[in-house]
Amino acid sequence: LELEELDGVLYPRYHDHLEQQLQQIRKLHVRDSDVILCTYPKAGTHWLWEVITMLVNHISKFSNDLKQSAMLENTDLDLVNSQPSPRVLNTHLLPDALPDMTWLSQCRLVVCHRNPKDTVVSLYNMARQVSYKQIRSAFEGTFEGYASLFLDGKMPHGSWFDYVRAWEQVRRRPPADRIYVGSYESMSRDTVGEVRHLADFLGTGTSESLCEDIARACSFQNMKQATKHQKGAANPEIWKPDATGIFRKGKVGDWKDWMTMELSEAFDRATLARLSDLDLEFTYEL
Ligand code: A3P
């Protein structure tokens, strides 16, 4: 894995000038109307981004904007600055690395977690099927090898455990009322219900029927179909030919097809050891 370390956090090598980019992000002008979607990679970022974008625009069809241009760490920030409101930004950064203004403005943050076992399966499948221009080759090791790197925190954007801890700490102090924390699993279990919760949190005044339409429009199949030929939408140019792409399976519990009992138990032990004081519950099957 080709990673770059900055201030103790590992980043994927998708930016030629990561340090400057991170400095500029700190100085980014945040608007009160912004929604910033904060996720560890593979927690359902594309899914939530579309849902939130539809909610704030009061529509149930895909807009012409692409999530890629709203992703703070790998986009041109001039583009972000010139985007009209309401903006739905997104990032995999830790809370400390967000724009300073995040904490002073009235913007809203949507955080989404996904259980670590499905997260590592999803990450591995991406890692072995992509080759970025900066990352010369896809990951060629085994799933077990990748999972042990995950447990060691040697991942793009650092340790999943550290990420969850950092956001859980932030959400428990002011401005807690501006932070919504959801999960991939609750989105999967009851998509309409979660869209409703998001609409209430964002104050979009969305009708019940529009919530239903949005949930349907953003189904796994629809999103896979919609982004198939859309250059940049899910970065098709970085995937190897015949790769599954971002929209791979879209299931809760796929880890069962990948993990031995021992590996699954190692994940349970690590989660218990590193996060049990936070009283979180992760859902591993529906
Ligand atoms: P899998 O690899 O398990 O299929 P991100 O957008 O954060 O990169 O996350 C990608 C993961 O979210 C992939 O998981 C992808 O299939 C899943 N996903 C994306 N859109 C989805 C949707 N509309 N419904 C369910 N899962 C979705």
PDB file of C-alpha atoms and ligand atoms in Angstrom:
ATOM      1  CA  LEU A   1       0.000   0.000   0.000  1.00  0.00           C
ATOM      2  CA  GLU A   2       1.386   3.367  -0.926  1.00  0.00           C
ATOM      3  CA  LEU A   3       0.620   5.724   1.905  1.00  0.00           C
ATOM      4  CA  GLU A   4       1.954   9.067   2.978  1.00  0.00           C
ATOM      5  CA  GLU A   5       2.255  10.032   6.625  1.00  0.00           C
ATOM      6  CA  LEU A   6       1.532  13.572   7.768  1.00  0.00           C
ATOM      7  CA  ASP A   7       1.234  14.573  11.426  1.00  0.00           C
ATOM      8  CA  GLY A   8       0.937  10.936  12.395  1.00  0.00           C
ATOM      9  CA  VAL A   9      -1.964  10.159  10.044  1.00  0.00           C
ATOM     10  CA  LEU A  10      -1.649   8.011   6.933  1.00  0.00           C
ATOM     11  CA  TYR A  11      -3.165   9.276   3.706  1.00  0.00           C
ATOM     12  CA  PRO A  12      -3.582   7.672   0.305  1.00  0.00           C
ATOM     13  CA  ARG A  13      -1.253   9.165  -2.279  1.00  0.00           C
ATOM     14  CA  TYR A  14      -3.966  10.780  -4.322  1.00  0.00           C
ATOM     15  CA  HIS A  15      -2.649  14.263  -4.117  1.00  0.00           C
ATOM     16  CA  ASP A  16       0.705  15.500  -5.325  1.00  0.00           C
ATOM     17  CA  HIS A  17       0.769  18.282  -2.738  1.00  0.00           C
ATOM     18  CA  LEU A  18      -1.055  16.790   0.193  1.00  0.00           C
ATOM     19  CA  GLU A  19       0.474  19.040   2.829  1.00  0.00           C
ATOM     20  CA  GLN A  20      -0.563  22.239   1.019  1.00  0.00           C
ATOM     21  CA  GLN A  21      -3.992  20.777   0.323  1.00  0.00           C
ATOM     22  CA  LEU A  22      -4.500  20.030   4.014  1.00  0.00           C
ATOM     23  CA  GLN A  23      -3.379  23.553   4.944  1.00  0.00           C
ATOM     24  CA  GLN A  24      -5.823  25.043   2.451  1.00  0.00           C
ATOM     25  CA  ILE A  25      -8.628  22.876   3.771  1.00  0.00           C
ATOM     26  CA  ARG A  26      -8.001  24.305   7.245  1.00  0.00           C
ATOM     27  CA  LYS A  27      -8.513  27.775   5.830  1.00  0.00           C
ATOM     28  CA  LEU A  28     -11.556  26.938   3.696  1.00  0.00           C
ATOM     29  CA  HIS A  29     -14.480  29.308   4.009  1.00  0.00           C
ATOM     30  CA  VAL A  30     -17.389  27.273   5.394  1.00  0.00           C
ATOM     31  CA  ARG A  31     -20.918  28.555   4.839  1.00  0.00           C
ATOM     32  CA  ASP A  32     -23.763  28.216   7.329  1.00  0.00           C
ATOM     33  CA  SER A  33     -25.755  26.372   4.683  1.00  0.00           C
ATOM     34  CA  ASP A  34     -23.019  23.740   4.079  1.00  0.00           C
ATOM     35  CA  VAL A  35     -23.499  20.108   4.900  1.00  0.00           C
ATOM     36  CA  ILE A  36     -20.242  18.235   5.413  1.00  0.00           C
ATOM     37  CA  LEU A  37     -20.468  14.470   5.080  1.00  0.00           C
ATOM     38  CA  CYS A  38     -17.756  12.826   7.168  1.00  0.00           C
ATOM     39  CA  THR A  39     -17.004   9.161   6.694  1.00  0.00           C
ATOM     40  CA  TYR A  40     -14.234   6.634   6.925  1.00  0.00           C
ATOM     41  CA  PRO A  41     -13.739   5.234   3.401  1.00  0.00           C
ATOM     42  CA  LYS A  42     -16.375   2.661   2.375  1.00  0.00           C
ATOM     43  CA  ALA A  43     -18.984   3.643   4.953  1.00  0.00           C
ATOM     44  CA  GLY A  44     -21.445   4.532   2.199  1.00  0.00           C
ATOM     45  CA  THR A  45     -20.160   7.980   1.241  1.00  0.00           C
ATOM     46  CA  HIS A  46     -21.495   7.935  -2.318  1.00  0.00           C
ATOM     47  CA  TRP A  47     -24.905   6.747  -1.162  1.00  0.00           C
ATOM     48  CA  LEU A  48     -25.309   9.376   1.545  1.00  0.00           C
ATOM     49  CA  TRP A  49     -23.906  12.126  -0.618  1.00  0.00           C
ATOM     50  CA  GLU A  50     -26.595  11.532  -3.233  1.00  0.00           C
ATOM     51  CA  VAL A  51     -29.338  11.284  -0.607  1.00  0.00           C
ATOM     52  CA  ILE A  52     -28.289  14.524   1.087  1.00  0.00           C
ATOM     53  CA  THR A  53     -27.811  16.316  -2.240  1.00  0.00           C
ATOM     54  CA  MET A  54     -31.338  15.348  -3.261  1.00  0.00           C
ATOM     55  CA  LEU A  55     -32.743  16.407   0.127  1.00  0.00           C
ATOM     56  CA  VAL A  56     -31.211  19.870   0.088  1.00  0.00           C
ATOM     57  CA  ASN A  57     -32.291  20.403  -3.535  1.00  0.00           C
ATOM     58  CA  HIS A  58     -35.799  19.009  -3.002  1.00  0.00           C
ATOM     59  CA  ILE A  59     -35.524  16.587  -5.915  1.00  0.00           C
ATOM     60  CA  SER A  60     -35.355  12.824  -6.377  1.00  0.00           C
ATOM     61  CA  LYS A  61     -33.080  12.599  -9.370  1.00  0.00           C
ATOM     62  CA  PHE A  62     -29.329  12.695  -9.720  1.00  0.00           C
ATOM     63  CA  SER A  63     -27.942  16.167 -10.172  1.00  0.00           C
ATOM     64  CA  ASN A  64     -25.251  17.036 -12.671  1.00  0.00           C
ATOM     65  CA  ASP A  65     -22.779  17.673  -9.899  1.00  0.00           C
ATOM     66  CA  LEU A  66     -20.387  14.922  -9.006  1.00  0.00           C
ATOM     67  CA  LYS A  67     -19.419  13.874  -5.537  1.00  0.00           C
ATOM     68  CA  GLN A  68     -15.801  13.941  -6.653  1.00  0.00           C
ATOM     69  CA  SER A  69     -15.852  17.706  -6.978  1.00  0.00           C
ATOM     70  CA  ALA A  70     -17.131  18.055  -3.415  1.00  0.00           C
ATOM     71  CA  MET A  71     -14.454  15.897  -1.808  1.00  0.00           C
ATOM     72  CA  LEU A  72     -12.217  18.251   0.109  1.00  0.00           C
ATOM     73  CA  GLU A  73      -8.984  16.320   0.059  1.00  0.00           C
ATOM     74  CA  ASN A  74      -8.802  15.490  -3.606  1.00  0.00           C
ATOM     75  CA  THR A  75     -10.462  18.304  -5.434  1.00  0.00           C
ATOM     76  CA  ASP A  76      -9.493  21.768  -6.540  1.00  0.00           C
ATOM     77  CA  LEU A  77     -10.604  23.960  -3.639  1.00  0.00           C
ATOM     78  CA  ASP A  78     -11.225  26.909  -5.971  1.00  0.00           C
ATOM     79  CA  LEU A  79     -13.961  24.771  -7.433  1.00  0.00           C
ATOM     80  CA  VAL A  80     -15.403  24.156  -3.972  1.00  0.00           C
ATOM     81  CA  ASN A  81     -15.289  27.914  -3.299  1.00  0.00           C
ATOM     82  CA  SER A  82     -17.158  28.669  -6.483  1.00  0.00           C
ATOM     83  CA  GLN A  83     -19.923  26.115  -5.938  1.00  0.00           C
ATOM     84  CA  PRO A  84     -23.332  27.648  -5.340  1.00  0.00           C
ATOM     85  CA  SER A  85     -25.136  26.997  -2.059  1.00  0.00           C
ATOM     86  CA  PRO A  86     -26.349  24.686  -0.730  1.00  0.00           C
ATOM     87  CA  ARG A  87     -23.140  22.688  -0.900  1.00  0.00           C
ATOM     88  CA  VAL A  88     -22.800  19.091   0.187  1.00  0.00           C
ATOM     89  CA  LEU A  89     -19.103  18.629   0.870  1.00  0.00           C
ATOM     90  CA  ASN A  90     -17.527  15.409   1.867  1.00  0.00           C
ATOM     91  CA  THR A  91     -14.342  14.196   3.456  1.00  0.00           C
ATOM     92  CA  HIS A  92     -12.582  11.253   5.036  1.00  0.00           C
ATOM     93  CA  LEU A  93     -10.513  13.540   7.249  1.00  0.00           C
ATOM     94  CA  LEU A  94     -10.375  13.319  11.022  1.00  0.00           C
ATOM     95  CA  PRO A  95     -12.268  16.091  12.846  1.00  0.00           C
ATOM     96  CA  ASP A  96      -9.024  17.898  13.720  1.00  0.00           C
ATOM     97  CA  ALA A  97      -8.184  18.307  10.035  1.00  0.00           C
ATOM     98  CA  LEU A  98     -11.491  19.903   9.038  1.00  0.00           C
ATOM     99  CA  PRO A  99     -11.687  23.596   8.144  1.00  0.00           C
ATOM    100  CA  ASP A 100     -11.353  25.746  11.290  1.00  0.00           C
ATOM    101  CA  MET A 101     -14.606  27.449  10.400  1.00  0.00           C
ATOM    102  CA  THR A 102     -16.518  24.176  10.677  1.00  0.00           C
ATOM    103  CA  TRP A 103     -16.743  24.665  14.410  1.00  0.00           C
ATOM    104  CA  LEU A 104     -17.694  28.351  14.275  1.00  0.00           C
ATOM    105  CA  SER A 105     -20.231  28.384  11.471  1.00  0.00           C
ATOM    106  CA  GLN A 106     -23.740  26.960  11.567  1.00  0.00           C
ATOM    107  CA  CYS A 107     -22.920  24.246   9.000  1.00  0.00           C
ATOM    108  CA  ARG A 108     -24.152  20.735   9.651  1.00  0.00           C
ATOM    109  CA  LEU A 109     -22.107  17.573   9.820  1.00  0.00           C
ATOM    110  CA  VAL A 110     -23.354  14.148   8.886  1.00  0.00           C
ATOM    111  CA  VAL A 111     -21.124  11.344  10.120  1.00  0.00           C
ATOM    112  CA  CYS A 112     -21.683   7.767   9.002  1.00  0.00           C
ATOM    113  CA  HIS A 113     -20.088   4.637  10.473  1.00  0.00           C
ATOM    114  CA  ARG A 114     -20.010   1.120   9.059  1.00  0.00           C
ATOM    115  CA  ASN A 115     -19.057  -2.040  10.898  1.00  0.00           C
ATOM    116  CA  PRO A 116     -15.321  -2.777  10.594  1.00  0.00           C
ATOM    117  CA  LYS A 117     -15.700  -6.226   9.050  1.00  0.00           C
ATOM    118  CA  ASP A 118     -17.721  -5.076   6.045  1.00  0.00           C
ATOM    119  CA  THR A 119     -15.550  -1.966   5.855  1.00  0.00           C
ATOM    120  CA  VAL A 120     -12.346  -3.979   5.467  1.00  0.00           C
ATOM    121  CA  VAL A 121     -13.917  -6.265   2.841  1.00  0.00           C
ATOM    122  CA  SER A 122     -15.095  -3.268   0.848  1.00  0.00           C
ATOM    123  CA  LEU A 123     -11.724  -1.516   1.185  1.00  0.00           C
ATOM    124  CA  TYR A 124      -9.791  -4.614   0.167  1.00  0.00           C
ATOM    125  CA  ASN A 125     -11.907  -5.050  -2.938  1.00  0.00           C
ATOM    126  CA  MET A 126     -11.237  -1.495  -3.903  1.00  0.00           C
ATOM    127  CA  ALA A 127      -7.510  -1.710  -3.105  1.00  0.00           C
ATOM    128  CA  ARG A 128      -6.978  -4.758  -5.306  1.00  0.00           C
ATOM    129  CA  GLN A 129      -8.917  -3.375  -8.240  1.00  0.00           C
ATOM    130  CA  VAL A 130      -7.709   0.159  -8.626  1.00  0.00           C
ATOM    131  CA  SER A 131      -4.570   1.779  -9.830  1.00  0.00           C
ATOM    132  CA  TYR A 132      -4.461   5.518  -9.306  1.00  0.00           C
ATOM    133  CA  LYS A 133      -1.956   7.559 -11.180  1.00  0.00           C
ATOM    134  CA  GLN A 134      -0.149   8.277  -7.917  1.00  0.00           C
ATOM    135  CA  ILE A 135      -0.587   4.752  -6.562  1.00  0.00           C
ATOM    136  CA  ARG A 136       1.295   2.788  -9.126  1.00  0.00           C
ATOM    137  CA  SER A 137      -0.237  -0.611  -8.561  1.00  0.00           C
ATOM    138  CA  ALA A 138      -3.208  -2.242  -6.961  1.00  0.00           C
ATOM    139  CA  PHE A 139      -2.789  -4.201  -3.722  1.00  0.00           C
ATOM    140  CA  GLU A 140      -1.624  -7.690  -4.584  1.00  0.00           C
ATOM    141  CA  GLY A 141      -1.555  -9.360  -1.183  1.00  0.00           C
ATOM    142  CA  THR A 142      -4.169 -11.636   0.338  1.00  0.00           C
ATOM    143  CA  PHE A 143      -7.351 -10.582   2.106  1.00  0.00           C
ATOM    144  CA  GLU A 144      -5.873 -11.839   5.397  1.00  0.00           C
ATOM    145  CA  GLY A 145      -2.791  -9.700   4.831  1.00  0.00           C
ATOM    146  CA  TYR A 146      -4.946  -6.672   4.127  1.00  0.00           C
ATOM    147  CA  ALA A 147      -7.106  -7.338   7.181  1.00  0.00           C
ATOM    148  CA  SER A 148      -4.052  -7.424   9.393  1.00  0.00           C
ATOM    149  CA  LEU A 149      -2.917  -4.062   7.984  1.00  0.00           C
ATOM    150  CA  PHE A 150      -6.424  -2.781   8.806  1.00  0.00           C
ATOM    151  CA  LEU A 151      -6.146  -3.996  12.397  1.00  0.00           C
ATOM    152  CA  ASP A 152      -2.738  -2.274  12.602  1.00  0.00           C
ATOM    153  CA  GLY A 153      -4.244   0.964  11.324  1.00  0.00           C
ATOM    154  CA  LYS A 154      -2.024   0.993   8.220  1.00  0.00           C
ATOM    155  CA  MET A 155      -4.815   2.184   5.982  1.00  0.00           C
ATOM    156  CA  PRO A 156      -5.502   5.165   3.785  1.00  0.00           C
ATOM    157  CA  HIS A 157      -6.848   7.766   6.263  1.00  0.00           C
ATOM    158  CA  GLY A 158      -5.385   5.863   9.169  1.00  0.00           C
ATOM    159  CA  SER A 159      -6.956   3.502  11.616  1.00  0.00           C
ATOM    160  CA  TRP A 160     -10.699   2.866  11.448  1.00  0.00           C
ATOM    161  CA  PHE A 161     -10.639   2.553  15.242  1.00  0.00           C
ATOM    162  CA  ASP A 162      -9.030   5.977  15.660  1.00  0.00           C
ATOM    163  CA  TYR A 163     -11.484   7.481  13.197  1.00  0.00           C
ATOM    164  CA  VAL A 164     -14.543   6.180  15.020  1.00  0.00           C
ATOM    165  CA  ARG A 165     -13.124   7.236  18.374  1.00  0.00           C
ATOM    166  CA  ALA A 166     -12.293  10.743  17.183  1.00  0.00           C
ATOM    167  CA  TRP A 167     -15.788  11.360  15.806  1.00  0.00           C
ATOM    168  CA  GLU A 168     -17.517   9.808  18.782  1.00  0.00           C
ATOM    169  CA  GLN A 169     -15.606  12.183  21.040  1.00  0.00           C
ATOM    170  CA  VAL A 170     -16.522  15.178  18.932  1.00  0.00           C
ATOM    171  CA  ARG A 171     -20.209  14.297  18.734  1.00  0.00           C
ATOM    172  CA  ARG A 172     -20.463  14.185  22.519  1.00  0.00           C
ATOM    173  CA  ARG A 173     -19.551  17.823  23.015  1.00  0.00           C
ATOM    174  CA  PRO A 174     -20.916  21.052  21.555  1.00  0.00           C
ATOM    175  CA  PRO A 175     -21.879  21.707  18.822  1.00  0.00           C
ATOM    176  CA  ALA A 176     -23.431  18.236  19.143  1.00  0.00           C
ATOM    177  CA  ASP A 177     -26.774  19.483  17.830  1.00  0.00           C
ATOM    178  CA  ARG A 178     -25.133  20.202  14.495  1.00  0.00           C
ATOM    179  CA  ILE A 179     -23.758  16.662  14.162  1.00  0.00           C
ATOM    180  CA  TYR A 180     -25.827  13.733  12.954  1.00  0.00           C
ATOM    181  CA  VAL A 181     -24.378  10.260  13.311  1.00  0.00           C
ATOM    182  CA  GLY A 182     -25.861   7.468  11.234  1.00  0.00           C
ATOM    183  CA  SER A 183     -24.722   4.099  10.036  1.00  0.00           C
ATOM    184  CA  TYR A 184     -24.528   2.126   6.818  1.00  0.00           C
ATOM    185  CA  GLU A 185     -26.485  -0.620   8.514  1.00  0.00           C
ATOM    186  CA  SER A 186     -29.419   1.571   9.528  1.00  0.00           C
ATOM    187  CA  MET A 187     -29.469   3.051   6.022  1.00  0.00           C
ATOM    188  CA  SER A 188     -29.720  -0.521   4.724  1.00  0.00           C
ATOM    189  CA  ARG A 189     -32.283  -1.674   7.259  1.00  0.00           C
ATOM    190  CA  ASP A 190     -34.696   1.215   6.817  1.00  0.00           C
ATOM    191  CA  THR A 191     -33.644   3.570   4.059  1.00  0.00           C
ATOM    192  CA  VAL A 192     -36.828   5.649   4.045  1.00  0.00           C
ATOM    193  CA  GLY A 193     -36.682   6.017   7.842  1.00  0.00           C
ATOM    194  CA  GLU A 194     -33.068   7.203   7.664  1.00  0.00           C
ATOM    195  CA  VAL A 195     -33.823   9.621   4.825  1.00  0.00           C
ATOM    196  CA  ARG A 196     -36.616  10.998   7.045  1.00  0.00           C
ATOM    197  CA  HIS A 197     -34.214  11.416   9.981  1.00  0.00           C
ATOM    198  CA  LEU A 198     -31.700  13.190   7.761  1.00  0.00           C
ATOM    199  CA  ALA A 199     -34.389  15.481   6.379  1.00  0.00           C
ATOM    200  CA  ASP A 200     -35.489  16.364   9.919  1.00  0.00           C
ATOM    201  CA  PHE A 201     -31.908  16.986  11.012  1.00  0.00           C
ATOM    202  CA  LEU A 202     -31.168  19.146   7.967  1.00  0.00           C
ATOM    203  CA  GLY A 203     -34.474  20.964   8.289  1.00  0.00           C
ATOM    204  CA  THR A 204     -35.307  20.498   4.623  1.00  0.00           C
ATOM    205  CA  GLY A 205     -39.041  20.130   5.253  1.00  0.00           C
ATOM    206  CA  THR A 206     -39.178  17.150   2.883  1.00  0.00           C
ATOM    207  CA  SER A 207     -42.553  15.466   2.413  1.00  0.00           C
ATOM    208  CA  GLU A 208     -42.978  11.788   3.201  1.00  0.00           C
ATOM    209  CA  SER A 209     -43.469  10.927  -0.448  1.00  0.00           C
ATOM    210  CA  LEU A 210     -40.292  12.756  -1.498  1.00  0.00           C
ATOM    211  CA  CYS A 211     -38.359  10.849   1.217  1.00  0.00           C
ATOM    212  CA  GLU A 212     -39.658   7.632  -0.315  1.00  0.00           C
ATOM    213  CA  ASP A 213     -38.767   8.753  -3.834  1.00  0.00           C
ATOM    214  CA  ILE A 214     -35.253   9.702  -2.740  1.00  0.00           C
ATOM    215  CA  ALA A 215     -34.710   6.383  -0.976  1.00  0.00           C
ATOM    216  CA  ARG A 216     -35.829   4.585  -4.137  1.00  0.00           C
ATOM    217  CA  ALA A 217     -33.804   6.777  -6.486  1.00  0.00           C
ATOM    218  CA  CYS A 218     -30.685   6.058  -4.421  1.00  0.00           C
ATOM    219  CA  SER A 219     -31.086   2.293  -4.323  1.00  0.00           C
ATOM    220  CA  PHE A 220     -27.938   0.314  -4.955  1.00  0.00           C
ATOM    221  CA  GLN A 221     -29.085  -0.774  -8.421  1.00  0.00           C
ATOM    222  CA  ASN A 222     -30.127   2.709  -9.478  1.00  0.00           C
ATOM    223  CA  MET A 223     -26.882   4.270  -8.326  1.00  0.00           C
ATOM    224  CA  LYS A 224     -24.796   1.572  -9.970  1.00  0.00           C
ATOM    225  CA  GLN A 225     -26.695   2.086 -13.201  1.00  0.00           C
ATOM    226  CA  ALA A 226     -26.663   5.880 -13.058  1.00  0.00           C
ATOM    227  CA  THR A 227     -22.941   6.194 -12.543  1.00  0.00           C
ATOM    228  CA  LYS A 228     -21.865   3.511 -14.982  1.00  0.00           C
ATOM    229  CA  HIS A 229     -21.120   5.815 -17.857  1.00  0.00           C
ATOM    230  CA  GLN A 230     -20.672   9.037 -15.928  1.00  0.00           C
ATOM    231  CA  LYS A 231     -17.019   9.904 -16.119  1.00  0.00           C
ATOM    232  CA  GLY A 232     -15.683  10.908 -12.732  1.00  0.00           C
ATOM    233  CA  ALA A 233     -18.814   9.934 -10.817  1.00  0.00           C
ATOM    234  CA  ALA A 234     -17.204   6.954  -9.192  1.00  0.00           C
ATOM    235  CA  ASN A 235     -13.822   7.530 -10.781  1.00  0.00           C
ATOM    236  CA  PRO A 236     -14.151   4.798 -13.417  1.00  0.00           C
ATOM    237  CA  GLU A 237     -10.779   5.739 -14.844  1.00  0.00           C
ATOM    238  CA  ILE A 238      -8.941   4.478 -11.761  1.00  0.00           C
ATOM    239  CA  TRP A 239     -10.472   1.003 -11.815  1.00  0.00           C
ATOM    240  CA  LYS A 240      -8.949  -1.926 -13.672  1.00  0.00           C
ATOM    241  CA  PRO A 241     -10.971  -3.276 -16.605  1.00  0.00           C
ATOM    242  CA  ASP A 242     -13.801  -5.532 -15.374  1.00  0.00           C
ATOM    243  CA  ALA A 243     -13.483  -4.268 -11.809  1.00  0.00           C
ATOM    244  CA  THR A 244     -16.635  -4.150  -9.696  1.00  0.00           C
ATOM    245  CA  GLY A 245     -16.315  -0.387  -9.086  1.00  0.00           C
ATOM    246  CA  ILE A 246     -17.610   1.500  -6.060  1.00  0.00           C
ATOM    247  CA  PHE A 247     -21.005  -0.198  -6.310  1.00  0.00           C
ATOM    248  CA  ARG A 248     -19.759  -3.695  -5.609  1.00  0.00           C
ATOM    249  CA  LYS A 249     -22.311  -5.544  -3.476  1.00  0.00           C
ATOM    250  CA  GLY A 250     -24.006  -3.101  -1.169  1.00  0.00           C
ATOM    251  CA  LYS A 251     -24.793  -5.636   1.559  1.00  0.00           C
ATOM    252  CA  VAL A 252     -24.551  -5.871   5.322  1.00  0.00           C
ATOM    253  CA  GLY A 253     -22.747  -9.076   6.336  1.00  0.00           C
ATOM    254  CA  ASP A 254     -20.709  -9.758   3.202  1.00  0.00           C
ATOM    255  CA  TRP A 255     -17.740 -10.253   5.566  1.00  0.00           C
ATOM    256  CA  LYS A 256     -19.054 -13.744   6.305  1.00  0.00           C
ATOM    257  CA  ASP A 257     -17.967 -14.810   2.829  1.00  0.00           C
ATOM    258  CA  TRP A 258     -14.478 -13.482   3.438  1.00  0.00           C
ATOM    259  CA  MET A 259     -13.485 -14.037   7.052  1.00  0.00           C
ATOM    260  CA  THR A 260     -12.499 -17.175   8.870  1.00  0.00           C
ATOM    261  CA  MET A 261     -13.843 -17.569  12.393  1.00  0.00           C
ATOM    262  CA  GLU A 262     -10.387 -16.646  13.751  1.00  0.00           C
ATOM    263  CA  LEU A 263     -10.201 -13.449  11.776  1.00  0.00           C
ATOM    264  CA  SER A 264     -13.718 -12.459  12.722  1.00  0.00           C
ATOM    265  CA  GLU A 265     -12.842 -13.021  16.376  1.00  0.00           C
ATOM    266  CA  ALA A 266      -9.703 -10.943  16.015  1.00  0.00           C
ATOM    267  CA  PHE A 267     -11.907  -8.091  14.780  1.00  0.00           C
ATOM    268  CA  ASP A 268     -14.280  -8.576  17.727  1.00  0.00           C
ATOM    269  CA  ARG A 269     -11.370  -8.503  20.163  1.00  0.00           C
ATOM    270  CA  ALA A 270      -9.847  -5.401  18.594  1.00  0.00           C
ATOM    271  CA  THR A 271     -13.189  -3.580  18.622  1.00  0.00           C
ATOM    272  CA  LEU A 272     -13.765  -4.501  22.251  1.00  0.00           C
ATOM    273  CA  ALA A 273     -10.256  -3.531  23.318  1.00  0.00           C
ATOM    274  CA  ARG A 274     -10.216  -0.232  21.473  1.00  0.00           C
ATOM    275  CA  LEU A 275     -13.774   1.075  21.559  1.00  0.00           C
ATOM    276  CA  SER A 276     -15.711  -0.617  24.362  1.00  0.00           C
ATOM    277  CA  ASP A 277     -15.499   2.445  26.637  1.00  0.00           C
ATOM    278  CA  LEU A 278     -17.585   4.377  24.082  1.00  0.00           C
ATOM    279  CA  ASP A 279     -20.562   2.059  24.386  1.00  0.00           C
ATOM    280  CA  LEU A 280     -21.111   1.724  20.658  1.00  0.00           C
ATOM    281  CA  GLU A 281     -22.971  -1.040  18.968  1.00  0.00           C
ATOM    282  CA  PHE A 282     -22.087  -2.213  15.506  1.00  0.00           C
ATOM    283  CA  THR A 283     -24.465  -4.282  13.429  1.00  0.00           C
ATOM    284  CA  TYR A 284     -22.879  -7.197  11.609  1.00  0.00           C
ATOM    285  CA  GLU A 285     -25.923  -8.735   9.971  1.00  0.00           C
ATOM    286  CA  LEU A 286     -29.497  -7.790   9.230  1.00  0.00           C
TER     287      LEU A 286
HETATM  288  P1  A3P B   1     -19.396  -2.828  -0.825  1.00  0.00           P
HETATM  289  O1  A3P B   1     -17.993  -2.796  -1.341  1.00  0.00           O
HETATM  290  O2  A3P B   1     -19.530  -3.634   0.430  1.00  0.00           O
HETATM  291  O3  A3P B   1     -20.386  -3.247  -1.863  1.00  0.00           O
HETATM  292  P2  A3P B   1     -18.080   4.590  -0.212  1.00  0.00           P
HETATM  293  O4  A3P B   1     -19.086   5.266  -1.047  1.00  0.00           O
HETATM  294  O5  A3P B   1     -17.896   5.185   1.150  1.00  0.00           O
HETATM  295  O6  A3P B   1     -16.794   4.374  -0.956  1.00  0.00           O
HETATM  296  O7  A3P B   1     -18.669   3.143   0.117  1.00  0.00           O
HETATM  297  C1  A3P B   1     -18.813   2.163  -0.878  1.00  0.00           C
HETATM  298  C2  A3P B   1     -19.639   1.022  -0.302  1.00  0.00           C
HETATM  299  O8  A3P B   1     -21.005   1.467  -0.184  1.00  0.00           O
HETATM  300  C3  A3P B   1     -19.661  -0.184  -1.239  1.00  0.00           C
HETATM  301  O9  A3P B   1     -19.797  -1.328  -0.390  1.00  0.00           O
HETATM  302  C4  A3P B   1     -20.910   0.105  -2.048  1.00  0.00           C
HETATM  303  O10 A3P B   1     -21.449  -1.020  -2.698  1.00  0.00           O
HETATM  304  C5  A3P B   1     -21.835   0.616  -0.965  1.00  0.00           C
HETATM  305  N1  A3P B   1     -22.954   1.389  -1.523  1.00  0.00           N
HETATM  306  C6  A3P B   1     -22.870   2.454  -2.353  1.00  0.00           C
HETATM  307  N2  A3P B   1     -24.088   2.887  -2.699  1.00  0.00           N
HETATM  308  C7  A3P B   1     -24.966   2.080  -2.085  1.00  0.00           C
HETATM  309  C8  A3P B   1     -26.394   2.030  -2.058  1.00  0.00           C
HETATM  310  N3  A3P B   1     -27.128   2.873  -2.761  1.00  0.00           N
HETATM  311  N4  A3P B   1     -26.972   1.076  -1.297  1.00  0.00           N
HETATM  312  C9  A3P B   1     -26.218   0.208  -0.600  1.00  0.00           C
HETATM  313  N5  A3P B   1     -24.862   0.202  -0.588  1.00  0.00           N
HETATM  314  C10 A3P B   1     -24.244   1.129  -1.325  1.00  0.00           C
END
